[in-house]
Short mmCIF file of C-alpha atoms in Angstrom, two decimals:
data_model
loop_
_atom_site.label_atom_id
_atom_site.label_comp_id
_atom_site.label_asym_id
_atom_site.label_seq_id
_atom_site.Cartn_x
_atom_site.Cartn_y
_atom_site.Cartn_z
CA MET A 11 47.42 -35.91 -32.27
CA GLN A 12 51.26 -36.79 -32.15
CA LYS A 13 52.92 -38.14 -28.60
CA GLY A 14 53.97 -35.38 -26.35
CA GLN A 15 52.18 -32.67 -28.24
CA VAL A 16 50.53 -30.32 -25.79
CA ILE A 17 46.90 -28.94 -26.27
CA LYS A 18 47.02 -25.07 -26.06
CA ILE A 19 43.39 -23.63 -24.80
CA PRO A 20 42.84 -19.98 -25.66
CA SER A 21 42.92 -17.75 -23.00
CA LYS A 22 39.79 -16.15 -23.81
CA THR A 23 38.36 -19.93 -23.24
CA ILE A 24 39.90 -20.29 -19.80
CA LEU A 25 38.95 -16.62 -18.88
CA THR A 26 35.11 -17.42 -19.88
CA ILE A 27 35.04 -20.98 -17.89
CA ALA A 28 36.73 -19.29 -14.78
CA ILE A 29 34.13 -16.68 -14.81
CA SER A 30 31.32 -19.25 -15.41
CA ILE A 31 32.36 -21.29 -12.15
CA LEU A 32 32.80 -17.95 -10.36
CA VAL A 33 29.22 -16.80 -11.01
CA ILE A 34 27.97 -20.54 -10.36
CA VAL A 35 29.82 -20.58 -7.09
CA SER A 36 28.68 -17.05 -5.83
CA VAL A 37 24.84 -17.72 -7.32
CA TRP A 38 25.12 -21.01 -5.21
CA SER A 39 26.78 -19.54 -2.14
CA ILE A 40 23.85 -16.77 -2.11
CA ALA A 41 21.22 -19.09 -2.40
CA LEU A 42 22.33 -21.28 0.54
CA SER A 43 23.07 -18.31 2.71
CA PRO A 44 20.93 -17.84 5.77
CA TYR A 45 18.98 -14.93 4.06
CA PHE A 46 16.96 -17.27 1.97
CA ARG A 47 16.29 -19.72 4.98
CA ILE A 48 12.41 -20.12 5.15
CA THR A 49 11.11 -18.21 8.04
CA GLU A 50 7.50 -17.63 7.35
CA VAL A 51 4.59 -20.18 5.90
CA VAL A 52 1.39 -18.59 4.71
CA VAL A 53 -1.49 -21.24 4.65
CA LYS A 54 -4.56 -20.42 2.50
CA GLY A 55 -7.53 -22.24 2.27
CA GLN A 56 -7.90 -24.01 5.69
CA TYR A 57 -10.87 -24.01 7.28
CA PHE A 58 -11.67 -27.56 8.82
CA CYS A 59 -8.67 -29.16 8.48
CA PRO A 60 -6.61 -28.93 12.12
CA LEU A 61 -4.12 -26.33 12.06
CA SER A 62 -1.83 -28.79 14.15
CA LEU A 63 -1.81 -31.47 11.41
CA ILE A 64 -0.61 -28.67 9.02
CA ASP A 65 1.94 -27.24 11.16
CA GLU A 66 3.68 -30.69 11.59
CA VAL A 67 4.51 -30.49 8.06
CA LEU A 68 5.10 -27.02 7.62
CA ASP A 69 7.40 -26.16 10.69
CA PRO A 70 9.80 -23.31 9.46
CA ASN A 71 12.62 -24.62 11.63
CA ARG A 72 12.72 -28.04 9.58
CA LEU A 73 11.89 -26.68 6.10
CA GLY A 74 15.58 -25.42 5.46
CA ASN A 75 16.41 -23.18 2.46
CA ILE A 76 13.73 -22.06 0.37
CA PHE A 77 15.68 -22.88 -3.10
CA THR A 78 16.72 -26.74 -1.99
CA LEU A 79 13.06 -27.35 -0.43
CA SER A 80 11.60 -30.18 -2.24
CA THR A 81 8.05 -28.81 -2.95
CA ARG A 82 6.75 -32.16 -3.97
CA LYS A 83 7.75 -34.17 -0.98
CA VAL A 84 6.11 -31.51 1.06
CA LYS A 85 2.84 -32.08 -1.19
CA GLN A 86 3.02 -35.57 -0.82
CA ARG A 87 2.91 -35.38 3.34
CA LEU A 88 0.43 -32.95 3.17
CA LEU A 89 -1.73 -35.17 0.92
CA GLN A 90 -1.29 -38.17 3.20
CA ASN A 91 -4.15 -35.64 5.47
CA PRO A 92 -7.38 -36.91 4.67
CA TRP A 93 -8.81 -33.49 5.08
CA ILE A 94 -6.58 -32.18 2.04
CA ASP A 95 -7.76 -32.98 -1.48
CA SER A 96 -4.82 -30.87 -3.48
CA VAL A 97 -2.25 -28.46 -2.63
CA LYS A 98 -0.33 -25.72 -4.48
CA ILE A 99 2.90 -24.12 -3.17
CA LYS A 100 4.72 -21.02 -4.13
CA ARG A 101 8.04 -19.73 -3.20
CA LYS A 102 8.33 -16.29 -2.19
CA LEU A 103 11.70 -14.58 -2.13
CA PRO A 104 13.45 -14.15 0.10
CA ASN A 105 12.25 -16.77 2.75
CA THR A 106 8.19 -17.11 2.62
CA LEU A 107 6.21 -20.28 1.40
CA GLU A 108 3.04 -19.78 0.33
CA VAL A 109 0.84 -23.15 0.75
CA VAL A 110 -2.82 -23.06 -0.84
CA ILE A 111 -4.91 -25.88 0.34
CA ASN A 112 -8.19 -27.44 -1.24
CA GLU A 113 -9.98 -29.31 1.42
CA ALA A 114 -11.95 -32.33 1.06
CA VAL A 115 -15.87 -31.47 1.90
CA PRO A 116 -17.53 -33.64 4.13
CA VAL A 117 -21.05 -34.36 3.21
CA ALA A 118 -22.33 -36.59 5.78
CA ALA A 119 -21.43 -38.03 9.19
CA LEU A 120 -21.43 -41.49 10.36
CA ALA A 121 -22.21 -42.36 13.90
CA THR A 122 -19.80 -44.16 15.75
CA GLY A 123 -19.03 -45.03 19.16
CA ASP A 124 -16.42 -42.22 19.66
CA GLY A 125 -18.79 -39.41 17.97
CA PHE A 126 -19.09 -38.68 14.04
CA CYS A 127 -17.02 -39.72 11.29
CA LEU A 128 -17.06 -37.33 8.62
CA ILE A 129 -17.32 -38.92 5.34
CA SER A 130 -16.63 -37.20 1.83
CA GLU A 131 -18.72 -37.72 -1.49
CA GLU A 132 -16.75 -40.58 -2.42
CA ALA A 133 -17.34 -42.38 1.08
CA VAL A 134 -13.86 -41.57 2.24
CA PRO A 135 -13.53 -40.94 6.17
CA ILE A 136 -11.76 -37.75 6.79
CA GLN A 137 -12.09 -37.19 10.52
CA THR A 138 -13.70 -38.35 13.51
CA VAL A 139 -15.54 -35.56 15.77
CA GLU A 140 -17.50 -35.04 18.91
CA GLN A 141 -20.03 -32.32 17.59
CA LEU A 142 -21.66 -31.74 13.97
CA SER A 143 -22.81 -28.33 14.66
CA LYS A 144 -19.54 -26.60 12.94
CA TYR A 145 -19.97 -28.86 9.79
CA GLY A 146 -23.69 -28.40 9.11
CA VAL A 147 -24.05 -32.24 7.84
CA PRO A 148 -26.52 -34.57 8.18
CA VAL A 149 -26.25 -37.78 10.49
CA PHE A 150 -25.89 -40.80 7.90
CA THR A 151 -26.51 -44.63 9.47
CA THR A 152 -26.47 -47.97 7.69
CA SER A 153 -27.88 -51.23 8.48
CA HIS A 154 -24.54 -52.86 8.75
CA LEU A 155 -21.25 -52.08 10.98
CA VAL A 156 -18.57 -49.71 8.93
CA PRO A 157 -15.35 -50.42 8.78
CA LEU A 158 -13.75 -47.09 9.01
CA HIS A 159 -10.04 -46.25 8.21
CA GLU A 160 -9.34 -42.46 7.76
CA GLY A 161 -8.27 -41.36 4.23
CA LYS A 162 -9.44 -44.76 2.92
CA ARG A 163 -12.61 -45.31 0.82
CA ILE A 164 -15.30 -47.39 2.89
CA ASP A 165 -15.59 -51.08 1.72
CA LEU A 166 -19.41 -51.62 1.93
CA PRO A 167 -22.02 -52.06 -0.78
CA PHE A 168 -23.89 -49.02 -2.12
CA ILE A 169 -22.10 -46.74 0.35
CA THR A 170 -20.50 -44.50 -2.21
CA GLU A 171 -23.75 -44.17 -4.17
CA ALA A 172 -25.24 -43.21 -1.20
CA ALA A 173 -22.69 -40.61 -0.09
CA ARG A 174 -22.81 -39.23 -3.89
CA ALA A 175 -26.69 -39.07 -3.65
CA ILE A 176 -26.28 -37.19 -0.27
CA ALA A 177 -24.37 -34.61 -1.57
CA THR A 178 -26.33 -34.24 -4.55
CA ILE A 179 -29.63 -33.79 -2.25
CA ARG A 180 -27.88 -31.36 -0.08
CA TYR A 181 -27.07 -29.18 -3.23
CA SER A 182 -30.22 -29.37 -4.86
CA GLU A 183 -32.81 -26.34 -4.33
CA LEU A 184 -34.93 -27.97 -1.91
CA PRO A 185 -36.55 -26.16 0.40
CA VAL A 186 -36.08 -28.28 3.42
CA GLU A 187 -32.87 -29.05 5.06
CA LEU A 188 -31.56 -32.73 5.13
CA SER A 189 -31.07 -33.94 8.79
CA GLN A 190 -30.39 -37.69 8.42
CA ALA A 191 -30.04 -40.56 5.92
CA HIS A 192 -29.94 -43.91 6.14
CA LEU A 193 -28.88 -46.87 3.71
CA SER A 194 -30.66 -50.07 4.03
CA ALA A 195 -28.69 -53.60 3.43
CA ASP A 196 -30.29 -53.52 -0.16
CA GLY A 197 -29.12 -50.04 -1.13
CA GLN A 198 -32.30 -48.15 -0.35
CA LEU A 199 -32.10 -44.63 0.38
CA THR A 200 -34.35 -43.02 3.11
CA CYS A 201 -33.63 -39.11 4.11
CA PHE A 202 -35.22 -37.19 6.77
CA PHE A 203 -35.68 -33.65 6.46
CA LYS A 204 -36.02 -31.01 9.57
CA GLY A 205 -39.52 -30.63 10.60
CA GLY A 206 -40.18 -34.80 10.47
CA LEU A 207 -40.61 -35.28 6.92
CA LYS A 208 -39.59 -38.73 5.61
CA VAL A 209 -38.62 -39.10 1.87
CA SER A 210 -38.04 -42.67 0.47
CA PHE A 211 -35.77 -42.45 -2.67
CA GLY A 212 -35.41 -46.16 -2.80
CA GLU A 213 -32.44 -47.61 -5.43
CA MET A 214 -30.45 -44.51 -5.88
CA VAL A 215 -30.98 -44.52 -9.67
CA ASP A 216 -32.36 -41.34 -11.58
CA LEU A 217 -31.84 -39.19 -8.70
CA PRO A 218 -32.00 -36.06 -10.35
CA ALA A 219 -35.46 -36.89 -11.66
CA LYS A 220 -36.52 -37.74 -8.37
CA LEU A 221 -35.66 -34.53 -7.00
CA ARG A 222 -37.32 -32.79 -9.87
CA LEU A 223 -40.33 -34.74 -8.82
CA LEU A 224 -40.22 -33.78 -5.15
CA LEU A 225 -39.97 -30.21 -6.08
CA VAL A 226 -43.12 -30.71 -7.99
CA ILE A 227 -44.68 -32.01 -4.91
CA PHE A 228 -43.64 -29.24 -2.69
CA SER A 229 -44.87 -26.47 -5.41
CA GLU A 230 -48.24 -28.18 -5.52
CA GLU A 231 -48.67 -27.85 -2.08
CA GLY A 232 -47.87 -24.43 -1.88
CA GLY A 233 -44.45 -24.60 -0.51
CA GLU A 234 -46.00 -25.97 2.67
CA PHE A 235 -45.02 -29.42 3.80
CA ASP A 236 -45.51 -29.53 7.60
CA HIS A 237 -48.56 -31.15 7.09
CA ILE A 238 -46.81 -34.30 5.15
CA ASP A 239 -45.89 -37.14 6.89
CA SER A 240 -43.77 -39.14 4.32
CA ILE A 241 -43.34 -39.08 0.65
CA SER A 242 -42.17 -42.30 -1.00
CA LEU A 243 -40.24 -42.09 -4.72
CA ALA A 244 -39.22 -45.49 -4.50
CA GLU A 245 -42.04 -47.01 -7.09
CA GLU A 246 -41.40 -46.88 -10.51
CA LYS A 247 -44.93 -45.21 -11.40
CA ALA A 248 -46.31 -42.35 -9.18
CA PRO A 249 -45.04 -40.96 -5.84
CA VAL A 250 -47.00 -41.84 -2.67
CA VAL A 251 -47.62 -39.09 -0.07
CA MET A 252 -48.68 -39.82 3.04
CA TYR A 253 -50.58 -36.74 4.96
CA LYS A 254 -50.38 -36.37 8.83
CA LEU A 255 -54.09 -36.72 10.88
CA ASN A 256 -55.06 -33.72 12.24
#
């Protein structure tokens, strides 16, 4: 290009650029208009998690525009709540946000001085509550003092394995309901079922096989177990069944 030469841009190109800019500005102006300001939040999947903890994050007055909202940041804040395992967020125009929550499932409750601390299958404290009737989980005790921090896995030997074992027992086909479980210092798990039945599982290995064996014992007793005092599955050989004295 020679010095002083003027670059000529075709009028068609200029018109195209102008129209594109006009469209972008128009769309952006419409998107940022008050019409698309979030006014409603629909939460699904919430059952145990206190709504107050969710409302703090999902206050429509703080969310702003539905297009500029960072759903990633909203998810991050919600996932800080120990009750929440995963979150899906959907924008529903013009001004509704749909939030689908997958809650953590409590499998047991550790007795504390302030009530009961609900824990998940991975031995993560979820929340401390005063009553357990709403949650239907067994009381869980240990031979050691347990350091509890909501949302952080409990640092205690064997406790994660015990929490998983309790979950397996609860979801099994046993005809009796688990009411309490105890973890000894050396990793032995003992369970107490409604009606007073005590079952010693010992070390938490081959738990599915031990549960199958327990089902066989129940079936051989004709489905009646009120006369059984305790069952020990801790031995490597045959189980030991102790009967109540009449």
